[in-house]
Amino acid sequence: MTDSYVPDPQNRSLQKAMTNRLVDEYFDYSESWLRAILRMCIFSLTQLGGKTALLIECPNQAVAKRLSRKTYPLEQFMEYFSSSYPASGRVLICYQDSSLATWRCFDTESNSWKTWENLQIPTASADG
């Protein structure tokens, strides 16, 4: 990922409001459990390989693992949302692993889990 993305604690309320609005607008007809889980997360955009990808920060591993099993609506949302500029349907579903001080992300492009430091620099490959 590019080093342009570092979570800013002062912008969290705006990011959370944007996330809730997107969930209300685009996931209205989704299953209620999916909407509830998405409301626990924060959506943002990042650049990967010159294309925009959706980054979903989850509060913990359990939420991230559950979302990683239901990626189709998220990929569809990203394709719809980004139809007017260079992007992909790529989604990263991440949680912070505080014991290792890293981020674990499910990458829909490779359908695998990866580890990143500060959501910026790839540090390890997927482990399945």
PDB file of C-alpha atoms in Angstrom:
ATOM      1  CA  MET A   1       0.000   0.000   0.000  1.00  0.00           C
ATOM      2  CA  THR A   2       1.125   3.546  -0.408  1.00  0.00           C
ATOM      3  CA  ASP A   3       2.376   5.531   2.533  1.00  0.00           C
ATOM      4  CA  SER A   4      -0.428   8.061   2.034  1.00  0.00           C
ATOM      5  CA  TYR A   5      -2.736   6.075   4.307  1.00  0.00           C
ATOM      6  CA  VAL A   6      -2.204   6.368   8.033  1.00  0.00           C
ATOM      7  CA  PRO A   7      -5.321   6.333  10.221  1.00  0.00           C
ATOM      8  CA  ASP A   8      -5.886   9.799  11.671  1.00  0.00           C
ATOM      9  CA  PRO A   9      -7.645   9.653  15.045  1.00  0.00           C
ATOM     10  CA  GLN A  10      -9.027  13.184  14.589  1.00  0.00           C
ATOM     11  CA  ASN A  11     -10.852  12.183  11.393  1.00  0.00           C
ATOM     12  CA  ARG A  12     -12.405   9.029  12.843  1.00  0.00           C
ATOM     13  CA  SER A  13     -15.796  10.600  13.528  1.00  0.00           C
ATOM     14  CA  LEU A  14     -16.041  11.772   9.913  1.00  0.00           C
ATOM     15  CA  GLN A  15     -14.896   8.379   8.609  1.00  0.00           C
ATOM     16  CA  LYS A  16     -17.404   6.608  10.859  1.00  0.00           C
ATOM     17  CA  ALA A  17     -20.230   8.888   9.683  1.00  0.00           C
ATOM     18  CA  MET A  18     -19.265   8.236   6.051  1.00  0.00           C
ATOM     19  CA  THR A  19     -19.172   4.491   6.691  1.00  0.00           C
ATOM     20  CA  ASN A  20     -22.628   4.502   8.288  1.00  0.00           C
ATOM     21  CA  ARG A  21     -24.012   6.516   5.384  1.00  0.00           C
ATOM     22  CA  LEU A  22     -22.556   4.096   2.843  1.00  0.00           C
ATOM     23  CA  VAL A  23     -23.962   1.132   4.753  1.00  0.00           C
ATOM     24  CA  ASP A  24     -27.387   2.821   4.825  1.00  0.00           C
ATOM     25  CA  GLU A  25     -27.321   3.665   1.120  1.00  0.00           C
ATOM     26  CA  TYR A  26     -25.671   0.645  -0.488  1.00  0.00           C
ATOM     27  CA  PHE A  27     -26.296  -2.280   1.843  1.00  0.00           C
ATOM     28  CA  ASP A  28     -29.953  -1.557   2.593  1.00  0.00           C
ATOM     29  CA  TYR A  29     -31.084  -4.845   1.055  1.00  0.00           C
ATOM     30  CA  SER A  30     -28.247  -6.942   2.475  1.00  0.00           C
ATOM     31  CA  GLU A  31     -28.645  -9.346   5.337  1.00  0.00           C
ATOM     32  CA  SER A  32     -29.038  -7.617   8.713  1.00  0.00           C
ATOM     33  CA  TRP A  33     -25.990  -9.355  10.210  1.00  0.00           C
ATOM     34  CA  LEU A  34     -23.830  -7.962   7.381  1.00  0.00           C
ATOM     35  CA  ARG A  35     -25.089  -4.407   7.955  1.00  0.00           C
ATOM     36  CA  ALA A  36     -24.499  -4.754  11.716  1.00  0.00           C
ATOM     37  CA  ILE A  37     -20.930  -5.948  11.211  1.00  0.00           C
ATOM     38  CA  LEU A  38     -20.171  -3.249   8.643  1.00  0.00           C
ATOM     39  CA  ARG A  39     -21.330  -0.587  11.122  1.00  0.00           C
ATOM     40  CA  MET A  40     -18.548  -1.742  13.477  1.00  0.00           C
ATOM     41  CA  CYS A  41     -15.954  -1.053  10.777  1.00  0.00           C
ATOM     42  CA  ILE A  42     -14.481   2.007   9.109  1.00  0.00           C
ATOM     43  CA  PHE A  43     -14.313   2.326   5.308  1.00  0.00           C
ATOM     44  CA  SER A  44     -11.563   4.189   3.513  1.00  0.00           C
ATOM     45  CA  LEU A  45      -9.815   4.048   0.148  1.00  0.00           C
ATOM     46  CA  THR A  46      -6.200   3.181  -0.537  1.00  0.00           C
ATOM     47  CA  GLN A  47      -3.976   2.794  -3.585  1.00  0.00           C
ATOM     48  CA  LEU A  48      -2.596  -0.606  -4.594  1.00  0.00           C
ATOM     49  CA  GLY A  49      -0.756  -1.111  -7.851  1.00  0.00           C
ATOM     50  CA  GLY A  50      -1.969   2.239  -9.159  1.00  0.00           C
ATOM     51  CA  LYS A  51      -5.645   1.409  -8.568  1.00  0.00           C
ATOM     52  CA  THR A  52      -7.998   2.334  -5.802  1.00  0.00           C
ATOM     53  CA  ALA A  53      -9.112  -0.374  -3.404  1.00  0.00           C
ATOM     54  CA  LEU A  54     -11.615  -0.377  -0.552  1.00  0.00           C
ATOM     55  CA  LEU A  55     -10.029  -0.742   2.871  1.00  0.00           C
ATOM     56  CA  ILE A  56     -12.316  -1.954   5.659  1.00  0.00           C
ATOM     57  CA  GLU A  57     -10.826  -1.591   9.143  1.00  0.00           C
ATOM     58  CA  CYS A  58     -12.482  -4.028  11.525  1.00  0.00           C
ATOM     59  CA  PRO A  59     -12.427  -3.719  15.318  1.00  0.00           C
ATOM     60  CA  ASN A  60     -11.100  -7.259  15.837  1.00  0.00           C
ATOM     61  CA  GLN A  61     -10.164 -10.560  14.242  1.00  0.00           C
ATOM     62  CA  ALA A  62     -13.621 -12.138  14.642  1.00  0.00           C
ATOM     63  CA  VAL A  63     -15.313  -9.371  12.642  1.00  0.00           C
ATOM     64  CA  ALA A  64     -12.640  -9.470   9.929  1.00  0.00           C
ATOM     65  CA  LYS A  65     -12.844 -13.264   9.618  1.00  0.00           C
ATOM     66  CA  ARG A  66     -16.650 -13.133   9.322  1.00  0.00           C
ATOM     67  CA  LEU A  67     -16.498 -10.456   6.609  1.00  0.00           C
ATOM     68  CA  SER A  68     -13.798 -12.381   4.734  1.00  0.00           C
ATOM     69  CA  ARG A  69     -16.351 -15.148   4.166  1.00  0.00           C
ATOM     70  CA  LYS A  70     -18.844 -12.735   2.558  1.00  0.00           C
ATOM     71  CA  THR A  71     -16.805 -10.683   0.091  1.00  0.00           C
ATOM     72  CA  TYR A  72     -19.104 -10.671  -2.947  1.00  0.00           C
ATOM     73  CA  PRO A  73     -21.334  -7.757  -1.773  1.00  0.00           C
ATOM     74  CA  LEU A  74     -18.234  -5.773  -0.812  1.00  0.00           C
ATOM     75  CA  GLU A  75     -16.562  -6.306  -4.186  1.00  0.00           C
ATOM     76  CA  GLN A  76     -19.807  -5.376  -5.966  1.00  0.00           C
ATOM     77  CA  PHE A  77     -20.051  -2.218  -3.865  1.00  0.00           C
ATOM     78  CA  MET A  78     -16.480  -1.239  -4.757  1.00  0.00           C
ATOM     79  CA  GLU A  79     -17.059  -1.808  -8.473  1.00  0.00           C
ATOM     80  CA  TYR A  80     -20.238   0.290  -8.361  1.00  0.00           C
ATOM     81  CA  PHE A  81     -18.699   2.980  -6.170  1.00  0.00           C
ATOM     82  CA  SER A  82     -15.594   3.361  -8.333  1.00  0.00           C
ATOM     83  CA  SER A  83     -17.137   3.163 -11.787  1.00  0.00           C
ATOM     84  CA  SER A  84     -16.029   6.675 -12.734  1.00  0.00           C
ATOM     85  CA  TYR A  85     -12.285   6.442 -12.007  1.00  0.00           C
ATOM     86  CA  PRO A  86      -9.461   3.867 -12.216  1.00  0.00           C
ATOM     87  CA  ALA A  87     -10.222   1.340  -9.520  1.00  0.00           C
ATOM     88  CA  SER A  88     -10.830  -2.298  -9.012  1.00  0.00           C
ATOM     89  CA  GLY A  89     -13.245  -4.466  -7.123  1.00  0.00           C
ATOM     90  CA  ARG A  90     -10.401  -5.179  -4.716  1.00  0.00           C
ATOM     91  CA  VAL A  91     -11.249  -5.074  -1.025  1.00  0.00           C
ATOM     92  CA  LEU A  92      -8.949  -5.351   1.984  1.00  0.00           C
ATOM     93  CA  ILE A  93     -10.635  -6.476   5.203  1.00  0.00           C
ATOM     94  CA  CYS A  94      -8.229  -5.668   8.045  1.00  0.00           C
ATOM     95  CA  TYR A  95      -7.826  -5.840  11.794  1.00  0.00           C
ATOM     96  CA  GLN A  96      -4.956  -4.751  13.996  1.00  0.00           C
ATOM     97  CA  ASP A  97      -2.996  -7.566  15.604  1.00  0.00           C
ATOM     98  CA  SER A  98      -1.812  -5.737  18.715  1.00  0.00           C
ATOM     99  CA  SER A  99       0.396  -8.616  19.878  1.00  0.00           C
ATOM    100  CA  LEU A 100       2.523  -8.267  16.730  1.00  0.00           C
ATOM    101  CA  ALA A 101       1.920  -4.529  16.159  1.00  0.00           C
ATOM    102  CA  THR A 102       0.818  -5.273  12.594  1.00  0.00           C
ATOM    103  CA  TRP A 103      -2.334  -5.335  10.504  1.00  0.00           C
ATOM    104  CA  ARG A 104      -3.754  -8.609   9.154  1.00  0.00           C
ATOM    105  CA  CYS A 105      -5.740  -8.135   5.977  1.00  0.00           C
ATOM    106  CA  PHE A 106      -7.824 -10.419   3.818  1.00  0.00           C
ATOM    107  CA  ASP A 107      -7.130  -9.404   0.220  1.00  0.00           C
ATOM    108  CA  THR A 108      -9.959 -10.285  -2.163  1.00  0.00           C
ATOM    109  CA  GLU A 109      -7.594 -10.156  -5.133  1.00  0.00           C
ATOM    110  CA  SER A 110      -5.617 -13.163  -3.885  1.00  0.00           C
ATOM    111  CA  ASN A 111      -8.259 -14.598  -1.523  1.00  0.00           C
ATOM    112  CA  SER A 112      -5.618 -14.808   1.183  1.00  0.00           C
ATOM    113  CA  TRP A 113      -4.536 -13.199   4.441  1.00  0.00           C
ATOM    114  CA  LYS A 114      -1.535 -10.860   4.404  1.00  0.00           C
ATOM    115  CA  THR A 115       0.334  -8.900   7.040  1.00  0.00           C
ATOM    116  CA  TRP A 116       1.124  -5.191   6.779  1.00  0.00           C
ATOM    117  CA  GLU A 117       2.756  -2.736   9.113  1.00  0.00           C
ATOM    118  CA  ASN A 118       0.722   0.450   9.565  1.00  0.00           C
ATOM    119  CA  LEU A 119      -1.431  -0.506   6.568  1.00  0.00           C
ATOM    120  CA  GLN A 120       1.398   0.732   4.357  1.00  0.00           C
ATOM    121  CA  ILE A 121       4.171  -1.738   3.558  1.00  0.00           C
ATOM    122  CA  PRO A 122       3.747  -5.445   2.825  1.00  0.00           C
ATOM    123  CA  THR A 123       5.849  -7.394   5.354  1.00  0.00           C
ATOM    124  CA  ALA A 124       4.869 -11.021   4.794  1.00  0.00           C
ATOM    125  CA  SER A 125       2.990 -13.278   2.457  1.00  0.00           C
ATOM    126  CA  ALA A 126      -0.329 -14.952   3.062  1.00  0.00           C
ATOM    127  CA  ASP A 127      -0.555 -17.911   5.374  1.00  0.00           C
ATOM    128  CA  GLY A 128      -3.822 -19.294   4.116  1.00  0.00           C
TER     129      GLY A 128
END
